[in-house]
Amino acid sequence: MGNAWWNLTLRFLLELAALLGLGIAGWTLSDGWWRWVLALALPLVAAVLWGTFAVPNDPSRSGRAPVPVPGTVRLTLELIILFGGAAGFYAAGHTTAGIVMALLIAISYAFSLDRLGWLLKQ
């Protein structure tokens, strides 16, 4: 799979941005002690899911799969977390950040058609 270095970098930055967007949403959309719980728990749960459920031998990752899943499950998980982060920015009032992030996610996947095809065959 020939993901260009810029797309792998973009993907990594989008992963980090998704965690931030989920945390900001948890903080902004709740009150009291729930604010702290959700601001910490949402990104933590997303990061654990991201790192745990993987397709064995995925060349865009380490190749390790702590919990092996089919490619469609992994792709669904990625889309939920990434677009969830974008939606988190949007819902928390950072409309432009949410829209830009969603567009960058679409661009990244558009330049990863080989990986998408590989995932869908696994």
Short mmCIF file of C-alpha atoms in Angstrom, two decimals:
data_model
loop_
_atom_site.label_atom_id
_atom_site.label_comp_id
_atom_site.label_asym_id
_atom_site.label_seq_id
_atom_site.Cartn_x
_atom_site.Cartn_y
_atom_site.Cartn_z
CA MET A 1 0.00 0.00 0.00
CA GLY A 2 1.53 3.20 -1.12
CA ASN A 3 0.21 5.77 1.32
CA ALA A 4 2.32 8.88 0.84
CA TRP A 5 4.15 10.26 3.86
CA TRP A 6 1.96 13.38 3.83
CA ASN A 7 -1.21 11.30 4.01
CA LEU A 8 0.13 9.17 6.85
CA THR A 9 1.06 12.38 8.68
CA LEU A 10 -2.38 13.84 7.99
CA ARG A 11 -4.04 10.66 9.22
CA PHE A 12 -2.02 10.76 12.46
CA LEU A 13 -2.92 14.42 13.01
CA LEU A 14 -6.58 13.64 12.33
CA GLU A 15 -6.44 10.85 14.92
CA LEU A 16 -5.11 13.32 17.50
CA ALA A 17 -7.66 15.95 16.45
CA ALA A 18 -10.46 13.41 16.84
CA LEU A 19 -9.42 12.74 20.43
CA LEU A 20 -9.32 16.49 21.08
CA GLY A 21 -12.74 16.99 19.45
CA LEU A 22 -14.26 14.24 21.57
CA GLY A 23 -12.74 15.73 24.72
CA ILE A 24 -13.93 19.24 23.88
CA ALA A 25 -17.42 17.93 23.21
CA GLY A 26 -17.43 16.07 26.53
CA TRP A 27 -16.35 19.23 28.33
CA THR A 28 -18.62 21.69 26.51
CA LEU A 29 -21.80 19.64 26.33
CA SER A 30 -21.96 18.62 30.00
CA ASP A 31 -21.95 20.26 33.42
CA GLY A 32 -20.64 19.60 36.88
CA TRP A 33 -18.46 16.58 37.52
CA TRP A 34 -19.79 14.95 34.32
CA ARG A 35 -17.81 17.58 32.46
CA TRP A 36 -14.56 16.12 33.80
CA VAL A 37 -15.63 12.53 33.34
CA LEU A 38 -16.70 12.93 29.72
CA ALA A 39 -13.81 15.22 28.74
CA LEU A 40 -11.39 12.52 29.88
CA ALA A 41 -13.37 9.35 29.19
CA LEU A 42 -14.47 10.01 25.60
CA PRO A 43 -10.95 10.44 24.18
CA LEU A 44 -9.57 7.67 26.40
CA VAL A 45 -12.20 5.16 25.26
CA ALA A 46 -11.69 6.18 21.62
CA ALA A 47 -7.90 5.77 21.92
CA VAL A 48 -8.26 2.34 23.54
CA LEU A 49 -10.68 1.18 20.84
CA TRP A 50 -8.39 2.56 18.12
CA GLY A 51 -5.36 0.77 19.47
CA THR A 52 -7.07 -2.48 20.39
CA PHE A 53 -9.28 -3.46 17.45
CA ALA A 54 -7.21 -3.89 14.31
CA VAL A 55 -6.88 -5.96 11.16
CA PRO A 56 -3.94 -8.35 11.38
CA ASN A 57 -0.99 -7.33 9.20
CA ASP A 58 -2.42 -3.90 8.39
CA PRO A 59 0.56 -2.26 6.67
CA SER A 60 -0.65 1.22 7.60
CA ARG A 61 -0.27 0.26 11.27
CA SER A 62 2.26 -1.83 13.15
CA GLY A 63 0.74 -5.01 11.76
CA ARG A 64 -0.16 -6.16 15.26
CA ALA A 65 -3.78 -6.71 16.18
CA PRO A 66 -4.40 -7.08 19.93
CA VAL A 67 -8.02 -7.95 19.06
CA PRO A 68 -8.25 -9.00 15.41
CA VAL A 69 -11.31 -7.75 13.56
CA PRO A 70 -12.49 -7.82 9.94
CA GLY A 71 -11.59 -4.84 7.78
CA THR A 72 -15.16 -3.57 7.64
CA VAL A 73 -15.27 -3.43 11.45
CA ARG A 74 -11.96 -1.53 11.56
CA LEU A 75 -13.08 0.91 8.87
CA THR A 76 -16.36 1.52 10.68
CA LEU A 77 -14.49 2.14 13.94
CA GLU A 78 -12.13 4.58 12.23
CA LEU A 79 -14.97 6.50 10.60
CA ILE A 80 -16.96 6.70 13.85
CA ILE A 81 -13.99 8.00 15.84
CA LEU A 82 -12.68 10.41 13.20
CA PHE A 83 -16.04 11.87 12.21
CA GLY A 84 -17.09 11.73 15.87
CA GLY A 85 -14.20 14.05 16.66
CA ALA A 86 -15.22 16.38 13.84
CA ALA A 87 -18.81 16.30 15.09
CA GLY A 88 -17.52 17.00 18.60
CA PHE A 89 -15.86 20.21 17.43
CA TYR A 90 -18.99 21.17 15.52
CA ALA A 91 -21.37 20.44 18.42
CA ALA A 92 -19.14 22.31 20.87
CA GLY A 93 -19.44 25.45 18.75
CA HIS A 94 -16.19 25.14 16.81
CA THR A 95 -18.08 24.91 13.54
CA THR A 96 -15.22 25.75 11.19
CA ALA A 97 -12.86 23.29 12.87
CA GLY A 98 -15.49 20.54 12.61
CA ILE A 99 -16.14 21.19 8.93
CA VAL A 100 -12.46 21.48 8.03
CA MET A 101 -11.69 18.29 9.90
CA ALA A 102 -14.49 16.41 8.13
CA LEU A 103 -13.16 17.62 4.76
CA LEU A 104 -9.60 16.57 5.66
CA ILE A 105 -10.86 13.13 6.68
CA ALA A 106 -12.58 12.76 3.31
CA ILE A 107 -9.42 13.90 1.51
CA SER A 108 -7.26 11.48 3.46
CA TYR A 109 -9.51 8.55 2.64
CA ALA A 110 -9.76 9.65 -1.00
CA PHE A 111 -5.99 9.30 -1.22
CA SER A 112 -6.12 5.94 0.57
CA LEU A 113 -8.26 4.00 -1.87
CA ASP A 114 -5.72 1.18 -1.94
CA ARG A 115 -6.00 0.82 1.83
CA LEU A 116 -9.80 1.02 1.68
CA GLY A 117 -9.85 -1.76 -0.89
CA TRP A 118 -7.51 -3.84 1.25
CA LEU A 119 -9.64 -3.30 4.37
CA LEU A 120 -12.84 -4.26 2.59
CA LYS A 121 -11.24 -7.54 1.42
CA GLN A 122 -10.11 -8.56 4.91
#
